[in-house]
Coordinates of C-alpha atoms and ligand atoms in Angstrom, one line a residue:
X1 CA -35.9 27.5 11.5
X2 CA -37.5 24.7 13.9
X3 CA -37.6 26.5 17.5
X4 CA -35.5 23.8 19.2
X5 CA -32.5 24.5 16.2
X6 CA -32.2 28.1 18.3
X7 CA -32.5 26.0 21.4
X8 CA -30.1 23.5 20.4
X9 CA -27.4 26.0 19.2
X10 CA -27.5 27.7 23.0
X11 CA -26.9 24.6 24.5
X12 CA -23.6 23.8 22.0
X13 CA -22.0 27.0 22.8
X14 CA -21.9 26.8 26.2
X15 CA -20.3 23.8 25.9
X16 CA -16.3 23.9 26.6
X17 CA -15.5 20.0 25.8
X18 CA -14.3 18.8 22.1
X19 CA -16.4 18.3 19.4
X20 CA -15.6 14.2 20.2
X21 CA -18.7 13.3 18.8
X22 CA -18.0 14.5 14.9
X23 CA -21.0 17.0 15.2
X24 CA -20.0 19.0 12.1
X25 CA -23.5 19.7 10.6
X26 CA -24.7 20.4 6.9
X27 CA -26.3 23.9 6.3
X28 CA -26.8 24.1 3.2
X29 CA -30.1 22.9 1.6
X30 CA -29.0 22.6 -2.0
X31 CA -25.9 20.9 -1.5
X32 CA -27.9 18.1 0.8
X33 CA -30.2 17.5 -2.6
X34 CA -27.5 17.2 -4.7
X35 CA -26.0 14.7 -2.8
X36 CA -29.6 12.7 -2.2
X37 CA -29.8 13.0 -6.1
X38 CA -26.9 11.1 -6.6
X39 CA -27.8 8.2 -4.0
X40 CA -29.7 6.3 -6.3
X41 CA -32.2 5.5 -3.7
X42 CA -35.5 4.2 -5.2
X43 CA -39.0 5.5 -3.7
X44 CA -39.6 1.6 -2.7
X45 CA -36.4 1.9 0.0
X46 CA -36.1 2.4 3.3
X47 CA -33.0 5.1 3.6
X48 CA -31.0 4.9 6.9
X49 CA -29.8 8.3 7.9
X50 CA -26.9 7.4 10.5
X51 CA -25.7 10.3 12.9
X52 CA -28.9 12.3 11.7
X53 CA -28.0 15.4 13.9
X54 CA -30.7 18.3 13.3
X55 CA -32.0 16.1 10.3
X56 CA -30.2 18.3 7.7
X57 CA -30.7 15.1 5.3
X58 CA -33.6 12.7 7.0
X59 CA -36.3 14.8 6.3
X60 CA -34.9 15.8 2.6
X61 CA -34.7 12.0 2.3
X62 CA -38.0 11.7 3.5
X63 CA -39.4 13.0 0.3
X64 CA -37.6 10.6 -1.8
X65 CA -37.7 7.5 0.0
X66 CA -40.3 4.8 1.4
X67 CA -39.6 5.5 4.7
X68 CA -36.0 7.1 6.8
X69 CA -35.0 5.7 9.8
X70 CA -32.8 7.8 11.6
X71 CA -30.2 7.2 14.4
X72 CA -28.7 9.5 17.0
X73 CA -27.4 9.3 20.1
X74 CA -26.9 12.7 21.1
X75 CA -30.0 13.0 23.4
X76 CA -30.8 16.9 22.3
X77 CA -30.4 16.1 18.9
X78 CA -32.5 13.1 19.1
X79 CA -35.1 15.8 20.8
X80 CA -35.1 18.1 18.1
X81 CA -35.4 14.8 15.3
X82 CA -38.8 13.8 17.1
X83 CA -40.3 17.2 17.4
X84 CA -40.0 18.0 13.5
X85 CA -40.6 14.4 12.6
X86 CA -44.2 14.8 14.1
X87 CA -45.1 16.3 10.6
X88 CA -43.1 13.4 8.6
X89 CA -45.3 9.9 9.0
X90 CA -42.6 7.6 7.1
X91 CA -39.6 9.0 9.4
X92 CA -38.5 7.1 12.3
X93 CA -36.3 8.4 15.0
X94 CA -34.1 5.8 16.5
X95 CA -32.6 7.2 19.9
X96 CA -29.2 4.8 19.8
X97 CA -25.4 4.3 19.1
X98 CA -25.0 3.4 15.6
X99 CA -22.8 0.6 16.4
X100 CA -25.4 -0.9 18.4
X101 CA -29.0 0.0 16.4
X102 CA -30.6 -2.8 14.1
X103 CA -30.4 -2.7 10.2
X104 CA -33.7 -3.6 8.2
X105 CA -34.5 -7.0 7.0
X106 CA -35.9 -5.4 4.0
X107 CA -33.5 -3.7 0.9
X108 CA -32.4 -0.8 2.3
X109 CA -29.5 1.7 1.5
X110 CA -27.9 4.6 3.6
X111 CA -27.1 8.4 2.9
X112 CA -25.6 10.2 5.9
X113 CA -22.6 12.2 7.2
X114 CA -21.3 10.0 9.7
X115 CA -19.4 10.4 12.8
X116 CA -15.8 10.5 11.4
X117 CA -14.5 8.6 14.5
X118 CA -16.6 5.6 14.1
X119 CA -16.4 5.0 10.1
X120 CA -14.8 1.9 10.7
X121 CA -16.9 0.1 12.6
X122 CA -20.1 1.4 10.2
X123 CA -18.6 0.1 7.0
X124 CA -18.3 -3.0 9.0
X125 CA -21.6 -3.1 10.0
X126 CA -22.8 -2.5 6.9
X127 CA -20.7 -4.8 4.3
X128 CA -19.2 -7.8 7.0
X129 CA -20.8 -10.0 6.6
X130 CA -22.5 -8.8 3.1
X131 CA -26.5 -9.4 3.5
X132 CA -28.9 -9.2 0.9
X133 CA -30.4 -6.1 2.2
X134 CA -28.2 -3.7 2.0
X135 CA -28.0 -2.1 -1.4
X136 CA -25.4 0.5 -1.4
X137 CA -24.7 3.9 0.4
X138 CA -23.7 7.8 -0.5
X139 CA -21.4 8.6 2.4
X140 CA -19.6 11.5 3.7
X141 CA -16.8 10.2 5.1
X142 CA -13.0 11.8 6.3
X143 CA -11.2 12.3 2.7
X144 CA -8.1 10.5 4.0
X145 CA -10.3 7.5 5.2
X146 CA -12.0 7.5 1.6
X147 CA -8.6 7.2 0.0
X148 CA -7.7 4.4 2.0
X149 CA -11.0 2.4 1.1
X150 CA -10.5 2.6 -2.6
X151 CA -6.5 2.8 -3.2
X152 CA -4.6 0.3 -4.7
X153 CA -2.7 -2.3 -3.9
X154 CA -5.0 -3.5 -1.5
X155 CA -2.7 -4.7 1.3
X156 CA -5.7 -4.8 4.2
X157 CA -7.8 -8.3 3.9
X158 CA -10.8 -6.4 5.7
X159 CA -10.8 -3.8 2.6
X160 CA -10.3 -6.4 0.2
X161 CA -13.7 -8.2 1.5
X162 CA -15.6 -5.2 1.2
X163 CA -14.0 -4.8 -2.4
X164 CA -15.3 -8.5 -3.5
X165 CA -18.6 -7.5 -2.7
X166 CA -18.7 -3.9 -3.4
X167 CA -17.7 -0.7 -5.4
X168 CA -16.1 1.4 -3.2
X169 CA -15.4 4.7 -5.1
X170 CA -14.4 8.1 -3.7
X171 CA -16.4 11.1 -5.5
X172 CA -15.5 14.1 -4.1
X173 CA -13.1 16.3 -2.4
X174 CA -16.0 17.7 -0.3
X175 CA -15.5 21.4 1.1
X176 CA -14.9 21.7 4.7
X177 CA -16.5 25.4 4.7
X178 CA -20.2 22.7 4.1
X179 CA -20.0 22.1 7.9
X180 CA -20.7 23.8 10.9
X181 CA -18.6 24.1 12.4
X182 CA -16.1 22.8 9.6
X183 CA -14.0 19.7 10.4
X184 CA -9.7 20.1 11.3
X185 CA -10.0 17.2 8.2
X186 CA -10.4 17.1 4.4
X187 CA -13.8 15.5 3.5
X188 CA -14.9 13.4 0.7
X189 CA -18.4 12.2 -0.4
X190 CA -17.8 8.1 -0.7
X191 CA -20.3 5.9 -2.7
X192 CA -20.8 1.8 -2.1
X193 CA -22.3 0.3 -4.4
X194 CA -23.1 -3.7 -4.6
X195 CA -21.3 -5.7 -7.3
X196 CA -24.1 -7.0 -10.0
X197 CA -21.8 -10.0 -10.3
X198 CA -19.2 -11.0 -8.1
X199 CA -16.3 -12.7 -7.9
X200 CA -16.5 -14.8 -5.4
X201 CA -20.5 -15.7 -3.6
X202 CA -21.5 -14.2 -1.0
X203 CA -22.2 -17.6 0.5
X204 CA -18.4 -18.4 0.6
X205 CA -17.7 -15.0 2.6
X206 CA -16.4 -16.7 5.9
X207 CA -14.4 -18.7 3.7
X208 CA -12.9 -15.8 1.7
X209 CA -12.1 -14.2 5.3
X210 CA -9.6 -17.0 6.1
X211 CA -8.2 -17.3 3.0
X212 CA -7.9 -13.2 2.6
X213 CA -6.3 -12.9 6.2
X214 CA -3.7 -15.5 5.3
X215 CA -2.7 -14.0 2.3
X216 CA -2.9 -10.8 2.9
X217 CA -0.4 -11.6 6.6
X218 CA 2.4 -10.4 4.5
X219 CA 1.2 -8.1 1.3
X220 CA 4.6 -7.6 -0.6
X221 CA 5.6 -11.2 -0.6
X222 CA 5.7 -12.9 -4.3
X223 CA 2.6 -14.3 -5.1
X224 CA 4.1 -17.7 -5.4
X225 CA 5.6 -17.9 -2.0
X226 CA 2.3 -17.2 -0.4
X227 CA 0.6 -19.5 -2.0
X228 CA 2.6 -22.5 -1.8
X229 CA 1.0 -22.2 1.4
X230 CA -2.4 -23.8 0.3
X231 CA -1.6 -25.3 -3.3
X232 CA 0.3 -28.3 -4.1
X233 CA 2.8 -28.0 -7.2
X234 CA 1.0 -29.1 -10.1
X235 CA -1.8 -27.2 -8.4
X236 CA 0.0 -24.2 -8.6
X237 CA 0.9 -24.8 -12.5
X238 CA -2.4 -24.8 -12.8
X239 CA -3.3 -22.2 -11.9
X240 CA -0.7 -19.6 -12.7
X241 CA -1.4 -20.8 -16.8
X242 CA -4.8 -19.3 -16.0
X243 CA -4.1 -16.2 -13.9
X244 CA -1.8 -14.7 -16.1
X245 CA 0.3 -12.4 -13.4
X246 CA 4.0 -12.6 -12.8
X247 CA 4.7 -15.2 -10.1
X248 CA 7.1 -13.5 -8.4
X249 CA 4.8 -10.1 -8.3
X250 CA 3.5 -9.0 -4.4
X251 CA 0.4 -10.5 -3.8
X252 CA -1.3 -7.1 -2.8
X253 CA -0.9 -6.4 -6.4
X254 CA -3.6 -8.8 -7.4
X255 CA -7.2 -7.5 -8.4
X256 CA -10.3 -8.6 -7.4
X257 CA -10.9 -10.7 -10.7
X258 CA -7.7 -12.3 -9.7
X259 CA -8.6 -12.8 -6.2
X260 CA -11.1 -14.5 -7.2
X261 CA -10.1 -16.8 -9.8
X262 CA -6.8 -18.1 -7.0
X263 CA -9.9 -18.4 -4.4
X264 CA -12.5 -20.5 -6.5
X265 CA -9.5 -22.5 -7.8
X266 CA -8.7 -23.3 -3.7
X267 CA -12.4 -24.5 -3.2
X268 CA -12.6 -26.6 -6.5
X269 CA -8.8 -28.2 -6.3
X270 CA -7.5 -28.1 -2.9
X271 CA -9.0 -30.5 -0.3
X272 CA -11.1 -28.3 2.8
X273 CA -9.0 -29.4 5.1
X274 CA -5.9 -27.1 4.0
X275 CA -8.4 -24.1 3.6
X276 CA -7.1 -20.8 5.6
X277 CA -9.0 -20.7 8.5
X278 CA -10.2 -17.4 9.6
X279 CA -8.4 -17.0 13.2
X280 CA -10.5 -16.1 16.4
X281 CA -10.0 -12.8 18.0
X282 CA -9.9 -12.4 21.8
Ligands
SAM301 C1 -21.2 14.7 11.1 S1 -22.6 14.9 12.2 C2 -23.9 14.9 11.0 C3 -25.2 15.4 11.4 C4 -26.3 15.6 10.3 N1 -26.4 14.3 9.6 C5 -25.9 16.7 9.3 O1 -25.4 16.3 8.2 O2 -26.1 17.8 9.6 C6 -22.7 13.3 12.9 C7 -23.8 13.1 13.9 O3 -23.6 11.8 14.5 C8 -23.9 11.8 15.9 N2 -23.2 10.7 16.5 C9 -21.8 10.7 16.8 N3 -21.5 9.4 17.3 C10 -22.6 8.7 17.2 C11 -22.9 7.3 17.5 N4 -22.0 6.5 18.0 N5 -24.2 6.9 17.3 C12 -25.2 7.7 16.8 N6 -24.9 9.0 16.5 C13 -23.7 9.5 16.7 C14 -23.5 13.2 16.3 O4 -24.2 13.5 17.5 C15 -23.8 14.0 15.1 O5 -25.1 14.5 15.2

């Protein structure tokens, strides 16, 4: 055991506040491999390791990768993360709230158990807007959150934009008795992956924002209804001969093929003027 781990584990149990901060901590060596083993990461990539905690994964990762970057903000933590990476030269301790810290400009994919509170705003920062860089990520994520990424219908247009882009798939009930201390929620291990071939480019994303925010507004309404919206008639004809779905079916029922089919028909038939616009948030 590193001397500041002993250190560290003091300094935890004197303290009386919640656990806010989702420190719920791997222990267990082998169960960390298998779950880099899955990653796919390739020894050319940079690996990001976000809420790296004591380093339970980062320095595992270390062997496997190019070189780990690793973000915490949790100043002790972050203490602990320097001292052992002075014998790791291709580890990189970023001292920093994930929401705030830089992602490489080079391919790079991420294996970390995150901070359950803020799993939001990393799966937006990773996949909104979709770059070139990042290549896909092994996640352990809250189960329930998990479920909510990859169910079906999709009735959130934020989800659905990951979903163009992405595979979103939940592995793994992951046991709770893996933490310490164990979380009050069910955990699941969560893998992105980016789509070989898409439907839609990635170059129309800010376009397919609009267009998913306005159809998505109201999820169970037919099909049809929504979007007489942005197609004329015999636009319409058109394109329901090609989509093969019932008309009068919710929209949230569509798939991403569909999706993406109604959405390449709007740029190729309907004049940009009558595009969804994505609306500005205050
Ligand atoms: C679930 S623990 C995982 C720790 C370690 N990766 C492990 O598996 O043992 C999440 C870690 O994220 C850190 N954390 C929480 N919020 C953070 C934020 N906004 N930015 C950076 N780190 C954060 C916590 O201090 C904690 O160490």
């Amino acid at each position: 055991m590193h001397p500041n781990d002993k250190k560290h584990r003091k300094v935890r149990k004197c303290l009386n506040e919640p656990n806010f901060s989702g420190q719920h901590l791997l222990h267990n060596p082998r169960i960390v491999r298998q779950i880099i083993d899955q990653s796919g990461i390739r020894p050319s990539e940079i690996v990001m390791d976000l809420g790296a905690g004591k380093g339970a994964m980062t320095f595992a990762l270390a062997e496997k990768a190019s070189s780990v970057v690793a973000i915490e903000n949790d100043p002790r933590f972050a203490e602990i993360l320097k001292a052992k990476s002075q014998a790791h030269a291709n580890v990189a301790i970023i001292e920093k709230d994930i929401r705030l810290a830089y992602l490489p400009n080079k391919p790079f994919r991420v294996v970390a158990n995150i901070p359950y509170a803020i799993t939001t705003p990393i799966l937006e920062k990773l996949l909104d807007p979709p770059t070139d860089f990042f290549q896909g990520a092994m996640l352990l994520i809250e189960y329930g959150a998990a479920k909510r990424f990859t169910s079906r219908p999709i009735r959130d247009p934020r989800i659905l934009r990951w979903r163009m882009w992405f595979d979103l798939e939940l592995i793994k009930v992951f046991p709770r008795t893996e933490f310490s201390p164990p979380p009050s929620v069910e955990s699941a291990i969560f893998r992105i992956r980016r789509k070989a071939d898409p439907y839609v480019q990635i170059r129309h994303h800010r376009h397919f924002a609009g267009f998913a925010e306005y159809a998505l507004k109201r999820p169970e309404l037919p099909i049809y209804v929504v979007l007489q919206g942005i197609f004329t008639p015999p636009q319409l004809k058109h394109l329901f001969k090609n989509l093969g779905v019932d008309r009068q079916a919710p929209i949230c029922t569509l798939n991403e093929r569909q999706w993406g089919m109604i959405f390449r028909t709007m740029l190729e038939r309907v004049d940009a003027f009558r595009w969804p616009k994505l609306l500005r948030r205050k």
